[in-house]
Coordinates of C-alpha atoms and ligand atoms in Angstrom, one line a residue:
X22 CA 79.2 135.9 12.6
X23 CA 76.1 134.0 12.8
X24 CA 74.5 132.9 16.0
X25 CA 73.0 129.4 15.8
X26 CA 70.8 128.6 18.8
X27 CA 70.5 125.1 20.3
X28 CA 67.9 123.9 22.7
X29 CA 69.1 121.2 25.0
X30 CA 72.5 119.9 25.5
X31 CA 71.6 116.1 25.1
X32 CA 73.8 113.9 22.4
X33 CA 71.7 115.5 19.6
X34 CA 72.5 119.3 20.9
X35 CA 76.1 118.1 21.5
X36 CA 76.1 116.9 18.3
X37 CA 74.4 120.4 17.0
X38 CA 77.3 122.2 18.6
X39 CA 80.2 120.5 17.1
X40 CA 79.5 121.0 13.9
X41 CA 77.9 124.7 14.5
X42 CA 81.5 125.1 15.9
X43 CA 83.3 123.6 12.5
X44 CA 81.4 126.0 10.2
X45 CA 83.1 128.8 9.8
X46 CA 81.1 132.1 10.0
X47 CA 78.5 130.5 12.9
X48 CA 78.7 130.0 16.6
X49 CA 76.8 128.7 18.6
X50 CA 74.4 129.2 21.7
X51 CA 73.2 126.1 23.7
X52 CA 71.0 126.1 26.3
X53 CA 70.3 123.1 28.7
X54 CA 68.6 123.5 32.0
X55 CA 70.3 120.9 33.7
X56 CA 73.4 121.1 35.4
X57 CA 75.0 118.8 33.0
X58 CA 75.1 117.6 29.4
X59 CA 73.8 114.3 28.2
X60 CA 70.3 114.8 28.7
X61 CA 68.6 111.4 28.4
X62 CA 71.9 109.6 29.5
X63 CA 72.3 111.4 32.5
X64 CA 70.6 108.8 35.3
X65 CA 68.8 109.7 38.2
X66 CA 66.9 107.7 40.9
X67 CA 64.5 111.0 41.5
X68 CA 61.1 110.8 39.8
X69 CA 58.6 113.5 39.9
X70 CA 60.5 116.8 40.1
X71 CA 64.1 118.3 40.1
X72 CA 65.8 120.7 42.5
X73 CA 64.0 123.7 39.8
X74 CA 60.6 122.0 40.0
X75 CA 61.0 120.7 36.9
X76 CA 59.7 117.3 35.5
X77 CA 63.0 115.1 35.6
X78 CA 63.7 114.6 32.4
X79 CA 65.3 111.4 31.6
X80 CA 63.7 107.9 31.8
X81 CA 66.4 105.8 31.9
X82 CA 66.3 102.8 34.5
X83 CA 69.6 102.0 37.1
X84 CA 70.4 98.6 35.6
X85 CA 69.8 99.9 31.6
X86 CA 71.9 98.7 28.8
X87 CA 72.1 100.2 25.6
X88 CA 69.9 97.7 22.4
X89 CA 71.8 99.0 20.3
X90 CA 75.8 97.5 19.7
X91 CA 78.6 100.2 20.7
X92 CA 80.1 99.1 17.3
X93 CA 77.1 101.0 15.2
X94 CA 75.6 103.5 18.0
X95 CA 78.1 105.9 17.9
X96 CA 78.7 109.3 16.1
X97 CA 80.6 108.6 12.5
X98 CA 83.9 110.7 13.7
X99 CA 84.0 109.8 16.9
X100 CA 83.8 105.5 17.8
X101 CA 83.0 104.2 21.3
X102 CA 86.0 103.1 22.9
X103 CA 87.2 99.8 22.1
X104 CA 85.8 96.8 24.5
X105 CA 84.6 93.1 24.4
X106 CA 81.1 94.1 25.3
X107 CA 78.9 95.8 22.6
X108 CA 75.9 96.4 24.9
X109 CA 77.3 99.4 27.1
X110 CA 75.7 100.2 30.6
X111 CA 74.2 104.0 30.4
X112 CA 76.8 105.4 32.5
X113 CA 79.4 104.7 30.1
X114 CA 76.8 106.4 26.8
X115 CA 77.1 109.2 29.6
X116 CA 80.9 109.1 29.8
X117 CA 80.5 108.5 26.0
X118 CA 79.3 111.8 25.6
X119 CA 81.1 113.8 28.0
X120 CA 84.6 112.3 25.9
X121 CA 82.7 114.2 23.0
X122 CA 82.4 117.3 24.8
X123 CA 85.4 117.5 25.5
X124 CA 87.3 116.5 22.8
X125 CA 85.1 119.0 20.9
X126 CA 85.5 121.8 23.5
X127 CA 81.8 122.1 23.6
X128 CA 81.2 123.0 27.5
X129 CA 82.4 127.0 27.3
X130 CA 79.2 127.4 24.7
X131 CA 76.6 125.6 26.8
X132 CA 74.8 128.1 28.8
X133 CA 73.8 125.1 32.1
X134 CA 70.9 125.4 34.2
X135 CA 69.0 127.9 31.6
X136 CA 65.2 127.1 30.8
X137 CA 63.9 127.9 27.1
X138 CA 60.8 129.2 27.9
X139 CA 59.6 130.9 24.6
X140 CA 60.6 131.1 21.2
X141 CA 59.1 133.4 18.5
X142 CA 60.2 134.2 15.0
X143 CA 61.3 137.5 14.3
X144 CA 60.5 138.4 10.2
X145 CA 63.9 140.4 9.1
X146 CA 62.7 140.5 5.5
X147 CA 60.4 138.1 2.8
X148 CA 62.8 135.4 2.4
X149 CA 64.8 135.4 6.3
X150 CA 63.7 134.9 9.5
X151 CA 65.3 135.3 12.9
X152 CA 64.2 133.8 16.5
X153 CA 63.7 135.6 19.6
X154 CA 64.6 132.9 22.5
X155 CA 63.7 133.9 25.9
X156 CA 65.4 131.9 28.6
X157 CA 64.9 132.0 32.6
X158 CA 68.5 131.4 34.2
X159 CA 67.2 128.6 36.7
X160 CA 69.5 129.9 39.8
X161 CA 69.5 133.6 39.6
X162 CA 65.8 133.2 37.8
X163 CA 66.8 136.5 35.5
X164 CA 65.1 136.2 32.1
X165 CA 66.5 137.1 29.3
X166 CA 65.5 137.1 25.5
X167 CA 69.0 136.3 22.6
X168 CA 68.1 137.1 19.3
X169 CA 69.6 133.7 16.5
X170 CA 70.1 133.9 13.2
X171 CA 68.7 130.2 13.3
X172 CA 67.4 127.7 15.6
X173 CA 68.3 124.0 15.9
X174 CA 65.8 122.2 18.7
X175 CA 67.1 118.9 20.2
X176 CA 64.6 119.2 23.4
X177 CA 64.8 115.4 23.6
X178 CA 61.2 113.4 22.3
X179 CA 61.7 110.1 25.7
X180 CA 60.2 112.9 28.0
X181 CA 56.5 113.1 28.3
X182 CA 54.6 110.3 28.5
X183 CA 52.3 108.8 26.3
X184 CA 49.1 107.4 28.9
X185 CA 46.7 104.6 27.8
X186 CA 43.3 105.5 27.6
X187 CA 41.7 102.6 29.8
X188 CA 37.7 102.0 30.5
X189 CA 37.2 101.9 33.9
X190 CA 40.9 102.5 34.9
X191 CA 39.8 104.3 38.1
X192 CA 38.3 101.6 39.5
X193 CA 41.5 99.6 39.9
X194 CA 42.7 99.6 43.0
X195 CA 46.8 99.2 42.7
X196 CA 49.8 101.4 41.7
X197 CA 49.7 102.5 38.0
X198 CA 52.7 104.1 36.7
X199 CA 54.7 104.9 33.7
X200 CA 58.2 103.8 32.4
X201 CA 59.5 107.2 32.2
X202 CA 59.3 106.7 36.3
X203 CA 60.6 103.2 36.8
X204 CA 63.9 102.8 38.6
X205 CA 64.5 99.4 39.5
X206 CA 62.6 96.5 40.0
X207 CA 62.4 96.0 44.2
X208 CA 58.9 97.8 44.4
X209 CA 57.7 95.1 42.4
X210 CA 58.3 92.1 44.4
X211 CA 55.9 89.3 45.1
X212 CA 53.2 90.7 43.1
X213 CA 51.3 90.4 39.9
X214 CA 52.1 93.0 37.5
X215 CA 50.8 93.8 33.6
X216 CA 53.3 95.6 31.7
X217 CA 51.2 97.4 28.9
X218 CA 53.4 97.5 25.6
X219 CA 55.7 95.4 24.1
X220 CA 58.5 97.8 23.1
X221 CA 62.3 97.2 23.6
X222 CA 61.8 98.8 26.9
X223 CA 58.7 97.1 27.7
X224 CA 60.6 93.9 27.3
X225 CA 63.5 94.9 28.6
X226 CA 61.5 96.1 32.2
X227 CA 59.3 93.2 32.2
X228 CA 62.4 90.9 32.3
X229 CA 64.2 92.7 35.3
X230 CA 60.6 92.8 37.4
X231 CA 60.3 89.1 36.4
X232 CA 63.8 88.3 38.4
X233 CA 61.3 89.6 41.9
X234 CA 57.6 89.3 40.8
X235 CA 55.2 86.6 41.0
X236 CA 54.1 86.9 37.8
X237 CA 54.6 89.7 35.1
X238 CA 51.9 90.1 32.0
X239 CA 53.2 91.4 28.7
X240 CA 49.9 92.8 27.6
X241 CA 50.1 94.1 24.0
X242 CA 48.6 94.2 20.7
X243 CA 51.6 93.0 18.2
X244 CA 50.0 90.7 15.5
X245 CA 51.5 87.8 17.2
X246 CA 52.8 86.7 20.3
X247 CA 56.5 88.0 20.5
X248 CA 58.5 84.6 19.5
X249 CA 61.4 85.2 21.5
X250 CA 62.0 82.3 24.9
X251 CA 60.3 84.3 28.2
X252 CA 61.2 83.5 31.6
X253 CA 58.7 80.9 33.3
X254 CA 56.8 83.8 34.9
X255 CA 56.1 85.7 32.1
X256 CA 53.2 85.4 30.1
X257 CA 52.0 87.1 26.9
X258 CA 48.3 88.6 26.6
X259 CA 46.3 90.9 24.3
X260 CA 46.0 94.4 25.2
X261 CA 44.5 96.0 28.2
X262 CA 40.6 97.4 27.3
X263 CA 39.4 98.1 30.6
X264 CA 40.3 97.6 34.2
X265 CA 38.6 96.3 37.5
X266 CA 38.7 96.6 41.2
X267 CA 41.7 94.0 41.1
X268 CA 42.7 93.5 37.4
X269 CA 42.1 93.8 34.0
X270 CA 40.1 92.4 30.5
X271 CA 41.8 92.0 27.5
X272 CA 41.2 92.6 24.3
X273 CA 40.3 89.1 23.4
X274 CA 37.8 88.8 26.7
X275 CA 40.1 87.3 28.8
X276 CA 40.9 88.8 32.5
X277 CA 43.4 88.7 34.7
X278 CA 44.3 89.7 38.6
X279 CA 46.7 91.9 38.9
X280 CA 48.3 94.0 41.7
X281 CA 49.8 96.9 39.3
X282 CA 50.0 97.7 36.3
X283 CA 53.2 99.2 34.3
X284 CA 52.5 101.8 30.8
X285 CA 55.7 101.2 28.5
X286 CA 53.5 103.2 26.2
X287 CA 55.4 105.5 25.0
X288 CA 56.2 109.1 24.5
X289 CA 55.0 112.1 23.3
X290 CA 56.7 115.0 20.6
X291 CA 56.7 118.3 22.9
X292 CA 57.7 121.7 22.3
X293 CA 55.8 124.0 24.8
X294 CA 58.1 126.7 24.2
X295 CA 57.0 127.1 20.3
X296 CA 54.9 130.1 20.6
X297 CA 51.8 129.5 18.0
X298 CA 53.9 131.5 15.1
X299 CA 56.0 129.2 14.7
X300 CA 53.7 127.3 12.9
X301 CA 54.8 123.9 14.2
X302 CA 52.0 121.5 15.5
X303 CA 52.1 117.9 16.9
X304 CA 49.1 115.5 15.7
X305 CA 48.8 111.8 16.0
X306 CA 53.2 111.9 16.3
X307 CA 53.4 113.5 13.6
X308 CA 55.2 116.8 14.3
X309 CA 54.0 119.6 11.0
X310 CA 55.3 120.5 8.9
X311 CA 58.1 119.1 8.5
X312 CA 60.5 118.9 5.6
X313 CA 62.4 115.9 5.2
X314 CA 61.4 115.4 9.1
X315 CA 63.8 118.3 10.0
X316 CA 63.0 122.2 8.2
X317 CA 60.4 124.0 9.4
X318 CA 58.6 124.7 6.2
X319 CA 56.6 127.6 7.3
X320 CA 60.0 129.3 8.5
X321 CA 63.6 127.1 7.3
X322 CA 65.8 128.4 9.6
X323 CA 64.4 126.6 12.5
X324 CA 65.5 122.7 12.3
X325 CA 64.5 119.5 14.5
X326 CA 67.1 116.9 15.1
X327 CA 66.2 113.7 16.2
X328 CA 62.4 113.5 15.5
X329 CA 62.8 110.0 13.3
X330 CA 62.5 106.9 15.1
X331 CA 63.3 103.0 14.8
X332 CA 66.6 104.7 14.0
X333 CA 70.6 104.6 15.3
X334 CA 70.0 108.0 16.6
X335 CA 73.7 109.5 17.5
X336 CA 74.0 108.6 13.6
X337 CA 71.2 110.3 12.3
X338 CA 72.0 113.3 14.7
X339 CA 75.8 113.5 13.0
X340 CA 74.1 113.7 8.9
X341 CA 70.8 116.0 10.4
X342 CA 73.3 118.7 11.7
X343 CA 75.5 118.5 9.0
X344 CA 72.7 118.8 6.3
X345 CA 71.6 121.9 8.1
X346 CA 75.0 123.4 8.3
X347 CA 74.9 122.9 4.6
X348 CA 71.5 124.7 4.1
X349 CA 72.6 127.8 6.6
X350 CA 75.8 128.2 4.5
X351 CA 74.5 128.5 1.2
X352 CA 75.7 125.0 -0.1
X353 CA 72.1 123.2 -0.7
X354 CA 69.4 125.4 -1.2
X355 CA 65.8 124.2 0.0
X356 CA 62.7 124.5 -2.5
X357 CA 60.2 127.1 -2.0
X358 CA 57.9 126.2 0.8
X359 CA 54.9 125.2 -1.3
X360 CA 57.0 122.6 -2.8
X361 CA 58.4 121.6 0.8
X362 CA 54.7 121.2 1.9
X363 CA 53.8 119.2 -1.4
X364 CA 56.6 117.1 -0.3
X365 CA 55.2 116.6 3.6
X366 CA 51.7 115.9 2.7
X367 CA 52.8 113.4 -0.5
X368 CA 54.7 111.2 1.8
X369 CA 52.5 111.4 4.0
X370 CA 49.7 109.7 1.4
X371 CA 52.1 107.8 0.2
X372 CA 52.6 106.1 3.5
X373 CA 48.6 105.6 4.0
X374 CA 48.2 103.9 0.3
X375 CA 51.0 101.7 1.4
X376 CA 48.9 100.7 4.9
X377 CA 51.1 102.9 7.8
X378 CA 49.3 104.7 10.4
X379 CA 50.5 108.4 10.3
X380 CA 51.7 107.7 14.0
X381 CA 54.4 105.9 11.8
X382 CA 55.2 108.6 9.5
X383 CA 58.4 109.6 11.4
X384 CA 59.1 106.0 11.7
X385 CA 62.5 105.0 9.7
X386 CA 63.6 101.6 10.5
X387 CA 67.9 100.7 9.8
X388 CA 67.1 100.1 6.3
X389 CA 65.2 103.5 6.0
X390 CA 67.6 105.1 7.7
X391 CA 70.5 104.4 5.4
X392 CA 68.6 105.6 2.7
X393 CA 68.0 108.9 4.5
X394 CA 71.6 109.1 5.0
X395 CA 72.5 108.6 1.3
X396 CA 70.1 110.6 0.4
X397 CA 71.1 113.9 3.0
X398 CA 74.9 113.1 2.3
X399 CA 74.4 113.2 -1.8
X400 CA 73.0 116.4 -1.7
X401 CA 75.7 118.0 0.6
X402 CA 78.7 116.2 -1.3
X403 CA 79.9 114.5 1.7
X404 CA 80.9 110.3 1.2
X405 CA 77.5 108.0 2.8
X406 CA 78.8 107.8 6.6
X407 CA 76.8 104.7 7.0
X408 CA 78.4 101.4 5.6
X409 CA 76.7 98.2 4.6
X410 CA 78.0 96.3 7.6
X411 CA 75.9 99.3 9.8
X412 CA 73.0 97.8 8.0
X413 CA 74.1 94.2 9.0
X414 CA 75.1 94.8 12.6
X415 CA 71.4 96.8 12.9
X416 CA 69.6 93.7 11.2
X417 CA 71.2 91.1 13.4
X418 CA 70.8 92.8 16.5
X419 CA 66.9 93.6 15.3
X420 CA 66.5 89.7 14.3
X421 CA 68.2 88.5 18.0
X422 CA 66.0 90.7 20.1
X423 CA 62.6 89.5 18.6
X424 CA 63.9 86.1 18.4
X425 CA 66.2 86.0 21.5
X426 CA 65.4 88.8 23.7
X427 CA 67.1 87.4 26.7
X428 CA 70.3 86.8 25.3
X429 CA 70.2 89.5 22.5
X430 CA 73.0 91.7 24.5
X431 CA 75.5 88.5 25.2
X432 CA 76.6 88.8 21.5
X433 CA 79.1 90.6 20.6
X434 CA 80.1 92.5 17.1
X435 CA 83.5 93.2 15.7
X436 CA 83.4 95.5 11.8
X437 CA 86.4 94.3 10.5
X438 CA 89.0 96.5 8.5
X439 CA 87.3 94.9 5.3
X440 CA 83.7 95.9 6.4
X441 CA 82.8 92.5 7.4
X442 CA 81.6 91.9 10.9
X443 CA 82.3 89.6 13.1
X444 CA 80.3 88.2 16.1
X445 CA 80.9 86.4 18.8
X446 CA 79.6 84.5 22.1
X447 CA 81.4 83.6 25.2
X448 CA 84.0 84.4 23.4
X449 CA 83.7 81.8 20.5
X450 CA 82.6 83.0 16.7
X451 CA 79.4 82.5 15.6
X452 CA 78.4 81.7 12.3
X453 CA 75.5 84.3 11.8
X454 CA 73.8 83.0 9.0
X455 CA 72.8 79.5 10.5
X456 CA 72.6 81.1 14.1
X457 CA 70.1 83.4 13.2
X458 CA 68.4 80.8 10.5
X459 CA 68.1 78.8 13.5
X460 CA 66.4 81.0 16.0
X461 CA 63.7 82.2 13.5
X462 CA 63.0 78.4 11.8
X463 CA 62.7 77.5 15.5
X464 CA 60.1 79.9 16.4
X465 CA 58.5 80.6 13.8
X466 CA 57.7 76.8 13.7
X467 CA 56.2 77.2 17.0
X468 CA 54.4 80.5 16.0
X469 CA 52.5 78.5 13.5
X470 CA 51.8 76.1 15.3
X471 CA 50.1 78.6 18.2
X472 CA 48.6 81.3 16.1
X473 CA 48.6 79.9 12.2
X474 CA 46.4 82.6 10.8
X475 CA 47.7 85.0 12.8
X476 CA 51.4 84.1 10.9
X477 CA 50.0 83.9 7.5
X478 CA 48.0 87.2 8.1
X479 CA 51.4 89.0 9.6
X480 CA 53.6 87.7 6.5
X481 CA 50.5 88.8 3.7
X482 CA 50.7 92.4 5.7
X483 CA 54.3 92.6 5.3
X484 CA 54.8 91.7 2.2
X485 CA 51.8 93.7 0.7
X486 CA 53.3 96.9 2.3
X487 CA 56.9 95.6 0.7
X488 CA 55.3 95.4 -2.7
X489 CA 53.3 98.3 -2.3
X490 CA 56.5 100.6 -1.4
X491 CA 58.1 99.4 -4.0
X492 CA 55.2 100.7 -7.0
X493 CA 54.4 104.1 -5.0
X494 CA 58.6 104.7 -5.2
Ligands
FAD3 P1 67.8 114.1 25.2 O1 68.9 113.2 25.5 O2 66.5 113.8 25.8 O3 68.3 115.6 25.5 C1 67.5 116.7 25.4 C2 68.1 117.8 26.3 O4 67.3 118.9 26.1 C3 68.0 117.4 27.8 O5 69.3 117.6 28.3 C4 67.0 118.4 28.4 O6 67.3 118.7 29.7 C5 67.1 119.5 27.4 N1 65.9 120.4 27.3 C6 64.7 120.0 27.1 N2 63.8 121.0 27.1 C7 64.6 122.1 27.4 C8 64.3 123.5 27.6 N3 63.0 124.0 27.5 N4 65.3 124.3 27.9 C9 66.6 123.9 28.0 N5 66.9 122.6 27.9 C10 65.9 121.7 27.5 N6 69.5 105.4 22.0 C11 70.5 104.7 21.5 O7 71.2 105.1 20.7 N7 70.8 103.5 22.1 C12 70.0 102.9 23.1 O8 70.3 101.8 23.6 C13 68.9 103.7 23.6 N8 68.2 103.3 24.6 C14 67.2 104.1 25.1 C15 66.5 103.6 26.2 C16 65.5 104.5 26.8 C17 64.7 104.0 28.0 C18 65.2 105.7 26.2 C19 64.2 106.6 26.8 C20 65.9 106.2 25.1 C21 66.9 105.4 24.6 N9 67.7 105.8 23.5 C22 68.7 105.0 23.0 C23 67.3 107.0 22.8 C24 68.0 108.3 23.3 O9 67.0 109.1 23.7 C25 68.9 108.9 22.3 O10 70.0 108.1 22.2 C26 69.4 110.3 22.6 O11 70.1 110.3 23.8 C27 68.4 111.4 22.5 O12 69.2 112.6 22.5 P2 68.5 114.0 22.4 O13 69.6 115.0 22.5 O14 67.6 114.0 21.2 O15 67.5 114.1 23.6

């Protein structure tokens, strides 16, 4: 029997022990130093530090729906339950998972309230290589150390946060905080507040703190203003360069007064339990090297699940694990580690010629993702688990939240038994095509109309990088 280990027992480690479980010849080990599984999913009002004095880990907000549609969010063998609404409310992802969990008897293998402090390969010979994990039970705090014949990580990547680097920031007199620590909005009433980055989640918070602020400023530096209709008290503005006693300057010399200030800046890649042998490093989001953003090249019986972003990610999860599985049974074989480091550091050039930052080399986007999928499933002989009308669902819902960001989770998606999907609003069907025609027509007129260049400049960038993907392929 051989012992796969799991780190964290959120949807991806959940997700790592089903199909662990399924293989015969492997069981596996997960440890999660919660109390419960879910990770991310599992709410809290607490910010700061648990009842272990540990950083809470999830950053989910009390009033957060999913942006993603029930109908394509989901693990491929296992669908949401059925419901009008596609946009769920985080407890029921939560109850979601725990259904998984259960149905897959996954609890008796998850090893609750243990901390992975340390992991370090153990050489058993030149081609196979074994971890040590040591692991600090949190309530007895007894460490112990598990030898795996291989090591799956799903520590979570919506953890750490990512902090601007702002001149002058000191000076500035109000509350700065991050996302990962806002709750609700009530702290915010009455007052001026700059949300710094225009993310889903930056959206999605400055809307709620717009319902009892004054005034909330989307600061960001997206090529153009984001078209979608705000709410009255919501205004757009270029990014935040340096700060003030009471405010801030923006990036195109304008300045503002503002009471707080809000970072929905993002996240970092963490793993401080990789002791230095492991060979794994994290630079500018990148996390190397990486094969096909999940073997460790250096040593492939360690795996990452989860690190891709822009993605459907209980999706990805599902095909990652399973291409793993593969690889640890003997099915696929993986090419020597020169060629998987050939591999890492050609798309990684690849991605430069064709104008991406390398923070974007993890980055897949829905149609990226499918192929990923495709290209994982060929290899392990398994039928594409992602259809075209996961594709469509992904591209509408993409195309409504730019374009209709306050109303993006009133629609409603049906996949039909012929693959087509359906949509609704307030009940009534909605012809997609023209909706959607509509929206962007409508506001992309206006865009032009604002910021001409700045359209022309973001459609030559687009399309250059389209063409240019296309000839390095
Ligand atoms: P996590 O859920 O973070 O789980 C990681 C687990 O590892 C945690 O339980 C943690 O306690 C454990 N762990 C970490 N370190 C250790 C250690 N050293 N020892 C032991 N255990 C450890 N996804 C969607 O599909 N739809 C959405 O609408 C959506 N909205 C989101 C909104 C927000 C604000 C955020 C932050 C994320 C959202 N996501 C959404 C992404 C979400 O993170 C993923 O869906 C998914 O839950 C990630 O699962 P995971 O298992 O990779 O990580």
């Amino acid at each position: 029997m051989k012992l796969v280990g799991v780190i964290g027992a959120g949807a991806a480690g959940l997700c790592a022990a089903r199909h662990i479980l399924a293989t015969r010849g492997m069981s596996p080990v997960v440890w999660e130093k919660s109390l419960q599984s879910g990770g991310t999913w599992v709410y809290t009002p607490q910010r700061g530090k648990d009842e272990f004095d540990l950083p809470i880990h999830s950053s989910i907000y009390e009033n957060l729906k999913t942006n993603l549609p029930k109908e394509v969010m989901g693990f491929p063998d296992f669908p949401f339950p059925s419901g009008e609404e596609s946009f769920l409310h985080h407890s029921q992802v939560l109850q979601y998972l725990d259904s998984y969990a259960e149905h897959y008897n996954l609890h008796p293998h998850i090893k609750y309230g243990h901390f992975v402090e340390e992991v370090k390969p153990v050489k058993q010979d030149e081609s196979y290589t074994a971890w040590d994990i040591t692991v600090r039970d949190l309530e007895s705090k007894k460490v112990f150390t598990t030898t795996c014949d291989a090591l799956l990580v799903c520590n979570g990547h919506y953890s750490l946060p990512q902090m601007p680097e702002i001149k002058d920031i000191d000076k500035f007199h109000g509350p700065k905080s991050h996302s990962h620590d806002y709750r609700e909005p009530s702290p915010y009433k009455d007052s001026k507040v700059v949300v710094l980055g225009a993310s889903a989640s930056g959206l999605d918070i400055a809307l709620e703190l717009a319902t009892v602020a004054k005034e909330v400023l989307i600061s960001h530096n997206h090529p153009v203003p984001i078209p979608s209709e705000l709410p009255p008290n919501v205004r757009q503005v270029r990014g935040v360069v340096s700060a003030t006693e009471n405010g801030f300057v923006f990036g195109d010399g304008s300045s503002a007064e503002a009471d707080m200030i809000l970072y929905c800046t993002g996240y970092h890649f963490t793993f401080p339990f990789l002791t230095e042998d492991c060979g794994i490093t994290v630079e500018d989001r990148i996390v190397k090297p990486l094969y096909k953003h999940l073997f460790n090249t250096k040593y492939p019986s360690m795996a990452f699940i989860g690190i891709p972003f822009q993605v459907c990610p209980f999706p990805l999860f599902d095909i990652q694990v399973q291409y793993v599985m593969a690889v640890l049974k003997g099915v696929v074989s993986l090419p020597p580690r020169e060629k998987m480091d050939d591999a890492f550091v050609s798309h990684l050039h690849k991605q430069r010629r064709i104008g991406y930052a390398d923070k974007s080399y993890h980055q897949l986007t829905p149609h990226g993702q499918i192929n990923y999928t495709n290209e994982l499933s060929a290899q392990i002989g398994i039928v594409p688990p992602l259809k075209s009308s996961f594709g469509s669902v992904n591209l509408f819902t993409a195309l409504r939240l730019v374009f209709s960001f306050t109303l993006f989770r009133k629609y409603q998606y049906r996949i039909e038994s012929d693959g087509s999907v359906m949509v609704r609003l307030d009940g009534r069907k909605v012809n997609t095509v023209l909706s959607i025609g509509w929206l962007v027509v409508k506001h992309t007129s206006r865009l032009l109309l604002h910021d001409f260049f700045g359209v022309i400049k973001l459609t030559t960038s687009f399309l250059s990088k389209k063409l240019k993907s296309l000839f390095f392929n």
